[in-house]
Each structure stands twice: as structure tokens, then as C-alpha cells.
Tab-separated table of C-alpha atoms in Angstrom:
chain	number	residue	atom	x	y	z
P	1	GLN	CA	-14.541	49.755	-16.811
P	2	VAL	CA	-17.577	49.612	-14.626
P	3	HIS	CA	-20.961	51.188	-15.504
P	4	LEU	CA	-23.847	51.058	-13.079
P	5	VAL	CA	-26.699	52.697	-14.753
P	6	GLN	CA	-29.721	52.962	-12.375
P	7	SER	CA	-33.426	53.450	-13.093
P	8	GLY	CA	-35.486	56.966	-13.391
P	9	THR	CA	-36.620	59.313	-11.078
P	10	GLU	CA	-39.305	58.044	-8.576
P	11	MET	CA	-42.586	60.061	-7.020
P	12	LYS	CA	-44.049	57.954	-4.055
P	13	LYS	CA	-46.584	58.487	-1.457
P	14	PRO	CA	-46.036	58.231	2.105
P	15	GLY	CA	-46.690	54.459	3.139
P	16	SER	CA	-46.007	52.997	-0.352
P	17	SER	CA	-42.863	51.283	-1.581
P	18	VAL	CA	-40.338	52.149	-4.185
P	19	LYS	CA	-38.213	49.720	-6.084
P	20	VAL	CA	-35.044	50.774	-7.542
P	21	SER	CA	-32.859	48.888	-10.350
P	22	CYS	CA	-28.890	49.140	-11.141
P	23	LYS	CA	-27.866	47.375	-14.139
P	24	THR	CA	-24.099	46.741	-14.162
P	25	SER	CA	-22.017	46.126	-17.365
P	26	GLY	CA	-17.902	45.733	-17.364
P	27	THR	CA	-17.345	43.253	-14.811
P	28	THR	CA	-18.351	39.970	-13.515
P	29	PHE	CA	-21.604	40.449	-11.926
P	30	SER	CA	-20.686	37.129	-10.048
P	31	SER	CA	-17.679	38.790	-8.170
P	32	TYR	CA	-18.893	42.257	-7.825
P	33	ALA	CA	-20.708	43.575	-4.861
P	34	LEU	CA	-23.335	45.901	-5.407
P	35	ASN	CA	-24.696	48.150	-2.339
P	36	TRP	CA	-27.327	51.126	-1.966
P	37	VAL	CA	-26.521	54.260	-0.411
P	38	ARG	CA	-28.593	57.524	0.115
P	39	GLN	CA	-28.145	60.876	0.418
P	40	ALA	CA	-30.947	63.414	1.513
P	41	PRO	CA	-31.065	66.957	0.468
P	42	GLY	CA	-28.100	68.902	1.941
P	43	GLN	CA	-26.934	65.995	3.973
P	44	GLY	CA	-24.295	63.321	4.050
P	45	LEU	CA	-23.920	59.882	2.776
P	46	GLU	CA	-25.862	56.864	4.416
P	47	TRP	CA	-25.464	53.014	3.534
P	48	ILE	CA	-28.378	51.191	3.295
P	49	GLY	CA	-27.382	47.553	2.587
P	50	GLY	CA	-25.747	45.772	-0.099
P	51	ILE	CA	-25.513	42.236	-1.514
P	52	ASN	CA	-22.842	39.970	-2.779
P	53	PRO	CA	-23.977	38.196	-5.777
P	54	ILE	CA	-22.051	34.730	-4.784
P	55	PHE	CA	-24.419	34.230	-1.627
P	56	GLY	CA	-27.370	35.761	-3.170
P	57	GLU	CA	-28.852	37.352	0.574
P	58	GLY	CA	-28.388	41.012	1.257
P	59	ASN	CA	-26.711	42.272	4.173
P	60	TYR	CA	-28.389	45.726	5.479
P	61	ALA	CA	-27.981	48.519	7.708
P	62	GLN	CA	-29.717	47.959	11.034
P	63	LYS	CA	-31.443	50.886	10.622
P	64	PHE	CA	-33.645	49.505	7.477
P	65	GLN	CA	-33.643	46.079	8.634
P	66	GLY	CA	-37.342	44.714	8.107
P	67	ARG	CA	-38.288	47.656	5.434
P	68	VAL	CA	-35.212	47.011	3.008
P	69	THR	CA	-34.968	44.403	0.299
P	70	ILE	CA	-31.844	44.216	-2.056
P	71	THR	CA	-31.681	41.605	-4.588
P	72	ALA	CA	-29.482	40.790	-7.315
P	73	ASP	CA	-30.636	38.932	-10.941
P	74	GLU	CA	-27.615	37.257	-12.257
P	75	ALA	CA	-29.127	36.615	-15.993
P	76	THR	CA	-29.647	40.491	-16.271
P	77	SER	CA	-26.911	41.890	-14.167
P	78	THR	CA	-29.204	44.275	-12.231
P	79	ALA	CA	-29.699	44.696	-8.745
P	80	TYR	CA	-32.695	46.236	-7.104
P	81	MET	CA	-33.284	47.730	-3.946
P	82	GLU	CA	-37.198	48.156	-2.376
P	83	LEU	CA	-37.865	50.079	0.350
P	84	LYS	CA	-41.190	50.077	1.839
P	85	THR	CA	-43.447	51.826	4.185
P	86	LEU	CA	-42.021	55.314	2.734
P	87	THR	CA	-41.658	58.771	5.170
P	88	PHE	CA	-41.055	61.898	4.159
P	89	ASP	CA	-37.531	61.255	5.366
P	90	ASP	CA	-36.848	58.900	2.946
P	91	THR	CA	-37.056	61.655	0.402
P	92	ALA	CA	-33.174	61.501	-1.041
P	93	VAL	CA	-31.064	60.613	-4.017
P	94	TYR	CA	-30.113	56.576	-3.820
P	95	TYR	CA	-27.047	55.368	-5.550
P	96	CYS	CA	-26.030	51.990	-6.318
P	97	ALA	CA	-22.233	51.688	-5.482
P	98	GLY	CA	-20.160	48.706	-6.258
P	99	GLY	CA	-16.945	46.832	-5.706
P	100	VAL	CA	-14.953	43.647	-6.219
P	101	VAL	CA	-16.136	41.407	-3.260
P	102	GLY	CA	-13.607	42.245	-0.591
P	103	ALA	CA	-12.901	45.543	-1.826
P	104	GLY	CA	-14.552	49.196	-1.124
P	105	LEU	CA	-17.117	50.995	-3.168
P	106	ASP	CA	-15.233	52.150	-6.398
P	107	SER	CA	-18.375	52.493	-8.914
P	108	TRP	CA	-21.100	54.504	-8.420
P	109	GLY	CA	-24.058	55.235	-10.247
P	110	LEU	CA	-25.606	58.400	-11.030
P	111	GLY	CA	-28.071	58.396	-8.692
P	112	THR	CA	-32.400	58.020	-8.530
P	113	LEU	CA	-34.081	60.801	-7.493
P	114	VAL	CA	-36.998	59.418	-4.831
P	115	THR	CA	-39.027	62.019	-3.469
P	116	VAL	CA	-41.909	61.276	-1.024
P	117	SER	CA	-44.907	63.472	-1.176
P	118	SER	CA	-48.467	63.718	-0.454
L	1	GLN	CA	-20.659	59.022	19.478
L	2	ALA	CA	-20.476	58.642	15.611
L	3	VAL	CA	-18.327	55.577	14.307
L	4	LEU	CA	-16.497	58.311	11.886
L	5	THR	CA	-16.246	61.920	12.774
L	6	GLN	CA	-15.290	64.552	10.204
L	7	PRO	CA	-14.882	68.461	10.453
L	8	SER	CA	-17.702	69.791	8.691
L	9	SER	CA	-15.695	72.313	6.655
L	10	LEU	CA	-12.752	73.049	6.057
L	11	SER	CA	-10.818	76.365	3.958
L	12	ALA	CA	-7.313	76.344	2.183
L	13	SER	CA	-5.631	79.026	-0.413
L	14	PRO	CA	-5.000	77.630	-3.874
L	15	GLY	CA	-1.267	76.330	-4.122
L	16	ALA	CA	-1.617	75.306	-0.072
L	17	ALA	CA	-2.018	71.710	1.485
L	18	ALA	CA	-5.505	70.675	2.959
L	19	ARG	CA	-5.073	67.845	5.250
L	20	LEU	CA	-8.874	66.214	5.728
L	21	THR	CA	-9.076	64.060	9.101
L	22	CYS	CA	-11.654	60.855	9.592
L	23	THR	CA	-11.137	60.306	13.440
L	24	LEU	CA	-12.453	56.701	14.805
L	25	ARG	CA	-14.840	56.850	17.964
L	26	SER	CA	-12.892	55.555	20.690
L	27	GLY	CA	-12.504	51.688	21.013
L	28	ILE	CA	-12.031	51.431	17.246
L	29	ASN	CA	-8.488	51.355	16.429
L	30	VAL	CA	-7.410	53.124	13.203
L	31	GLY	CA	-4.481	50.615	12.608
L	32	THR	CA	-7.220	47.533	11.609
L	33	TYR	CA	-9.250	49.831	8.897
L	34	ARG	CA	-8.939	50.424	5.551
L	35	ILE	CA	-9.800	54.090	5.263
L	36	TYR	CA	-11.734	55.038	2.001
L	37	TRP	CA	-12.032	58.214	0.547
L	38	TYR	CA	-14.486	60.064	-1.607
L	39	GLN	CA	-14.669	63.356	-3.398
L	40	GLN	CA	-18.196	64.535	-4.344
L	41	LYS	CA	-18.957	67.591	-6.213
L	42	PRO	CA	-22.588	69.339	-6.413
L	43	GLY	CA	-24.921	67.506	-8.645
L	44	SER	CA	-22.768	64.415	-8.785
L	45	PRO	CA	-22.221	61.346	-7.133
L	46	PRO	CA	-19.279	60.214	-5.167
L	47	GLN	CA	-15.742	59.122	-6.487
L	48	PHE	CA	-13.565	57.012	-5.015
L	49	LEU	CA	-9.914	58.628	-4.674
L	50	LEU	CA	-8.020	56.171	-2.598
L	51	ARG	CA	-7.986	53.912	0.163
L	52	TYR	CA	-5.118	53.699	2.779
L	53	LYS	CA	-4.433	51.260	5.542
L	54	SER	CA	-0.953	51.192	5.435
L	55	ASP	CA	2.156	52.264	3.129
L	56	SER	CA	2.004	48.619	2.188
L	57	ASP	CA	-1.427	48.196	1.601
L	58	LYS	CA	-3.097	51.341	-0.136
L	59	GLN	CA	-4.313	52.238	-3.557
L	60	GLU	CA	-5.172	55.220	-5.786
L	61	ALA	CA	-8.352	55.118	-7.922
L	62	SER	CA	-7.345	55.340	-11.561
L	63	GLY	CA	-6.722	59.206	-12.530
L	64	VAL	CA	-6.511	60.641	-9.446
L	65	PRO	CA	-3.538	63.162	-9.438
L	66	SER	CA	-1.053	61.995	-7.243
L	67	ARG	CA	-1.626	65.670	-5.187
L	68	PHE	CA	-3.998	63.408	-3.328
L	69	SER	CA	-2.630	60.768	-0.762
L	70	GLY	CA	-3.661	59.077	2.143
L	71	SER	CA	-2.385	58.427	5.770
L	72	LYS	CA	-2.896	57.839	9.622
L	73	ASP	CA	-2.403	59.462	12.445
L	74	ALA	CA	-2.252	56.910	14.913
L	75	SER	CA	-1.805	59.236	17.952
L	76	ALA	CA	-5.095	60.791	17.115
L	77	ASN	CA	-6.901	57.681	16.000
L	78	ALA	CA	-7.682	59.175	12.787
L	79	GLY	CA	-7.670	58.681	9.001
L	80	ILE	CA	-5.723	61.840	6.648
L	81	LEU	CA	-6.714	62.826	3.313
L	82	LEU	CA	-3.581	65.088	2.204
L	83	ILE	CA	-4.411	66.984	-0.672
L	84	SER	CA	-1.105	69.161	-1.782
L	85	GLY	CA	-0.964	72.153	-4.504
L	86	LEU	CA	-4.884	72.753	-3.737
L	87	GLN	CA	-6.414	73.788	-7.397
L	88	SER	CA	-9.989	75.408	-7.593
L	89	GLU	CA	-11.027	72.257	-8.757
L	90	ASP	CA	-10.728	70.423	-5.629
L	91	GLU	CA	-13.152	72.111	-4.241
L	92	ALA	CA	-15.977	69.490	-2.787
L	93	ASP	CA	-17.472	67.453	-0.146
L	94	TYR	CA	-15.167	64.650	0.990
L	95	TYR	CA	-16.401	61.611	2.788
L	96	CYS	CA	-14.480	58.897	4.558
L	97	MET	CA	-15.428	55.331	5.027
L	98	ILE	CA	-14.547	51.936	6.735
L	99	TRP	CA	-16.113	48.448	6.608
L	100	HIS	CA	-17.518	48.144	10.675
L	101	SER	CA	-20.043	45.541	12.277
L	102	SER	CA	-20.328	43.808	8.565
L	103	GLY	CA	-21.487	47.412	7.116
L	104	TRP	CA	-20.113	50.559	5.306
L	105	VAL	CA	-19.736	53.565	7.346
L	106	PHE	CA	-19.577	57.097	6.085
L	107	GLY	CA	-18.126	59.789	7.930
L	108	GLY	CA	-20.305	63.238	7.683
L	109	GLY	CA	-18.187	64.533	5.317
L	110	THR	CA	-16.264	67.720	4.971
L	111	LYS	CA	-16.787	70.377	2.756
L	112	LEU	CA	-13.285	71.953	1.236
L	113	THR	CA	-13.244	75.421	0.043
L	114	VAL	CA	-10.214	76.714	-1.698
L	115	LEU	CA	-10.093	80.213	-1.855
């Protein structure tokens, strides 16, 4: 069974950056695509981007292009999502979600709450 | 127009069936897509339920009751999640998802109330 363990709650100022981690276990990291999905308070799910460790490059939703970077460290089986130039609208729970490359998102982390507040 | 449209809410009685729809935008043919379905309860992450493209290309997540099934309505250009024999524990938000234009796209979600 795949486990995705995310880093803890973050409180950030507008204009700053946040970096959230997601450590995987129970699967072969190189064959497991990791994605980031966020959910603002009371809202639906929004895909931010993902990474296929085989290729090592992130793939991002157009909305976040230029503001987000997703990376993967195969040595530690950990993926990272860095979001820059935060605004109040970035307040959300950020989920790490993964699946075998070519499949969907069948495993999810518990989420990381990121609050942007002045 | 959104890529995926879901009714914002649906109510049904215990023991009845609930038919949740996920309508694809005009010009996007439901027949070519795997539709993924997720259940989310308050305070918890989404949980993968199943995916459906056709009767020969479908998968249910381990441990998901057989009361949950997927299908398509080609005439409506929609994916369908059917939940039969509704139980109170089925009350949750349900999201559909597809891979479209090199990214994952979610529907807005349907809040299912069992009353």
C-alpha cells in the first residue's frame, strides 16, 4: 500500500513562497507520478501540476505556470512543490496525490494547510 | 464553459440509488476519456473510488463496495457514478476527473445528501 506523508502546516505572508514536501513509501518511486492538488476553504479540487520521476520535469496547470516548481528527489522518495509570490487566494489545503505512471491519482496524502495572512 | 460540469448537490433517500453525472464540455467526446471518481468526506482527503472508460476498461479501488459503479451516457456526453442501496455513510462530496490537454481536470463536485 502506498503512503504519502506530507509536511506540516504553513503560515506565510503575502509575496512570500512556500515549499511543501511529500514523502512516498510502498511503491517504486521512479514509476510513480506525483501530483499536487489544492482545495481552498469550502471549494473544490484544483490540479496544480505533477512530476513523472522518469522524466524529472514538472508539468503544470496553465494557471500556475511561472509561479510553481515541482521537483522530485529519488534518493529520498520525496516530491516537493514550491509556490511563489503567495496571495491571500493561495490559502488552501495542498494535497499530494499519486499513481502509477499512466494511471490516475489513486493515493492521497492527508494534506498540508497553507495559510496566507498578513 | 468548464471542461467538466457536475450538479452542485443531490439528495436521495437511504436504500435508493443516486446517479451522479459529470458532463464534458461540448467538443470533448466522453467516449475517449477515462472518467475517475473520488469521494471526499469533511476533513479528509479525497478517496479514489473507480475509473471508467468502457466495460472492458474500468477499475474499482480496493475495498470500494460493489454498490458503486461507473458508466457513461454518450447521448448526454457524460460520465455517470451510480451508487445503489444508499447508506448514510455515502453522504459526501463526489468529484469526477479526466486527463485533458496534458493535465488533470476536476469537476466542481457534487454534494450528496442521504436523507
